[in-house]
mmCIF file of C-alpha atoms in Angstrom:
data_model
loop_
_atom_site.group_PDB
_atom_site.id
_atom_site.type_symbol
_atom_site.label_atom_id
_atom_site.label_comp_id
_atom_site.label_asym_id
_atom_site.label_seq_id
_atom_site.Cartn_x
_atom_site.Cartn_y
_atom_site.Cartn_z
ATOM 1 C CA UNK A 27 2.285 -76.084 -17.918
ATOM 2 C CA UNK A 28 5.769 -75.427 -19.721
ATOM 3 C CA UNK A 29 8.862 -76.097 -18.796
ATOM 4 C CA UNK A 30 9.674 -72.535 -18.618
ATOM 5 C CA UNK A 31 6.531 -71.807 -16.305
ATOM 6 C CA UNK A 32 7.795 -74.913 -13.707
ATOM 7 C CA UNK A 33 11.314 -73.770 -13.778
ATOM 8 C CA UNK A 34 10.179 -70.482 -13.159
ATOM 9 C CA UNK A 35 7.694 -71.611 -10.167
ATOM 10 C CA UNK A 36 10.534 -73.708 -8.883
ATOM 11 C CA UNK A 37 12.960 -70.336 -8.902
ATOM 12 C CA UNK A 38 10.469 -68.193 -7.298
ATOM 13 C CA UNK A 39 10.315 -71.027 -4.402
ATOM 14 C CA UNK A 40 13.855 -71.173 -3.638
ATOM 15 C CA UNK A 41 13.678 -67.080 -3.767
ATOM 16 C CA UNK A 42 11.019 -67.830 -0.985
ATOM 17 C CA UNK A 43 12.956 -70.209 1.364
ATOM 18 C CA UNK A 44 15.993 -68.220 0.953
ATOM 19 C CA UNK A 45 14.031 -66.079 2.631
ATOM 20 C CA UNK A 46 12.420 -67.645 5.251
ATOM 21 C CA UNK A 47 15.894 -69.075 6.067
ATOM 22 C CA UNK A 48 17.415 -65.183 6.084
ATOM 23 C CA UNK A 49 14.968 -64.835 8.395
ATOM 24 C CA UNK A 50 15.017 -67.439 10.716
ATOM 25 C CA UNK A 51 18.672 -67.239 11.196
ATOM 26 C CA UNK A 52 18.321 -63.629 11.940
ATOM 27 C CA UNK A 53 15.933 -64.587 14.378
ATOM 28 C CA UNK A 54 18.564 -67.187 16.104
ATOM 29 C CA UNK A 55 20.321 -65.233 18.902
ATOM 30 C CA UNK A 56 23.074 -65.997 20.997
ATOM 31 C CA UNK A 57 22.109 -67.482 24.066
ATOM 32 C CA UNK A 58 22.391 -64.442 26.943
ATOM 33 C CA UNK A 59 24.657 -66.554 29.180
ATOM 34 C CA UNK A 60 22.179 -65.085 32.062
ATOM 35 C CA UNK A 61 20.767 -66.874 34.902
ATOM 36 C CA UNK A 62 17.718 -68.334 34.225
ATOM 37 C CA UNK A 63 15.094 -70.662 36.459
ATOM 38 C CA UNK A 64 14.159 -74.032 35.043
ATOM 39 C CA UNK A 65 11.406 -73.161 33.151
ATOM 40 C CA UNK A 66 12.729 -70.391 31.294
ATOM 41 C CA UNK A 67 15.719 -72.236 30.505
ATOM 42 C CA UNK A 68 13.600 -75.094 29.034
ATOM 43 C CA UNK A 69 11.507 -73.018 27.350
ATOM 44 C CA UNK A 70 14.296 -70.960 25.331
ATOM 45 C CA UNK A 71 15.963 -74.828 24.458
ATOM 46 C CA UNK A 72 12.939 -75.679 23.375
ATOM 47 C CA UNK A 73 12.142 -72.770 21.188
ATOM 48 C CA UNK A 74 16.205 -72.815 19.961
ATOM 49 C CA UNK A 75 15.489 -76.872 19.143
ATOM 50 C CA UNK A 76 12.167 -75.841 17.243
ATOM 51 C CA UNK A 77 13.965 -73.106 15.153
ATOM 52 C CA UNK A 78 17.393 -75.654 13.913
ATOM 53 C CA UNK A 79 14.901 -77.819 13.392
ATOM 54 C CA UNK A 80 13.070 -75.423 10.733
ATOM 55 C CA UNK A 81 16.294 -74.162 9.159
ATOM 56 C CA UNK A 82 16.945 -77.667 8.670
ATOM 57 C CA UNK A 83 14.112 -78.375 6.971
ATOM 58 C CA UNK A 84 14.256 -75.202 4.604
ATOM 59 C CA UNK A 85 18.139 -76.088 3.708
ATOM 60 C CA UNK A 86 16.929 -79.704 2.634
ATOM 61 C CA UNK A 87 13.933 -78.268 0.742
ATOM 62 C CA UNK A 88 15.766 -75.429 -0.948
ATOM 63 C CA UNK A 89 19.021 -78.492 -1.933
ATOM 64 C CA UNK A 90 16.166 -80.728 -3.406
ATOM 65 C CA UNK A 91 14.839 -77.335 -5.044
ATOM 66 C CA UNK A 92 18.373 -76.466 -6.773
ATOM 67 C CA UNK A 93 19.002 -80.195 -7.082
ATOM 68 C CA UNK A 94 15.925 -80.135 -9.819
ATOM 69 C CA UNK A 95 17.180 -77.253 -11.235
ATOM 70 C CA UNK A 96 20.728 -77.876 -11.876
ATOM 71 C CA UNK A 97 22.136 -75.883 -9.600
ATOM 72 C CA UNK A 98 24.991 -76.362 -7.175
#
């Protein structure tokens, strides 16, 4: 493989987690402020914990990503 084919693959996977982040943080509402009984209240932290928790992920793979390629 050439350097121009990794750089390439390496481009075309930030493309892809700027996606998925685009996405995700889309996804992330603000909370409702509504009344809500235990469970659903755990249940949406839960979910909200799961979801920072994949954005978080994504930003660290996507600064390693530009990182390699020279990017800022």
């Amino acid at each position: 493989m050439s350097a121009a084919d990794d750089t390439d693959r390496l481009r075309a996977r930030l493309h892809e987690i700027e996606i998925d982040l685009a996405a995700l943080r889309a996804q992330r509402g603000a909370p409702t402020g509504e009344p809500q009984d235990f469970g659903d209240a755990g249940e949406d932290l839960a979910a909200r914990e799961e979801q920072a928790t994949m954005i978080a992920n994504l930003e660290a793979a996507r600064d390693r990503l530009r990182a390699r390629l020279g990017e800022a």
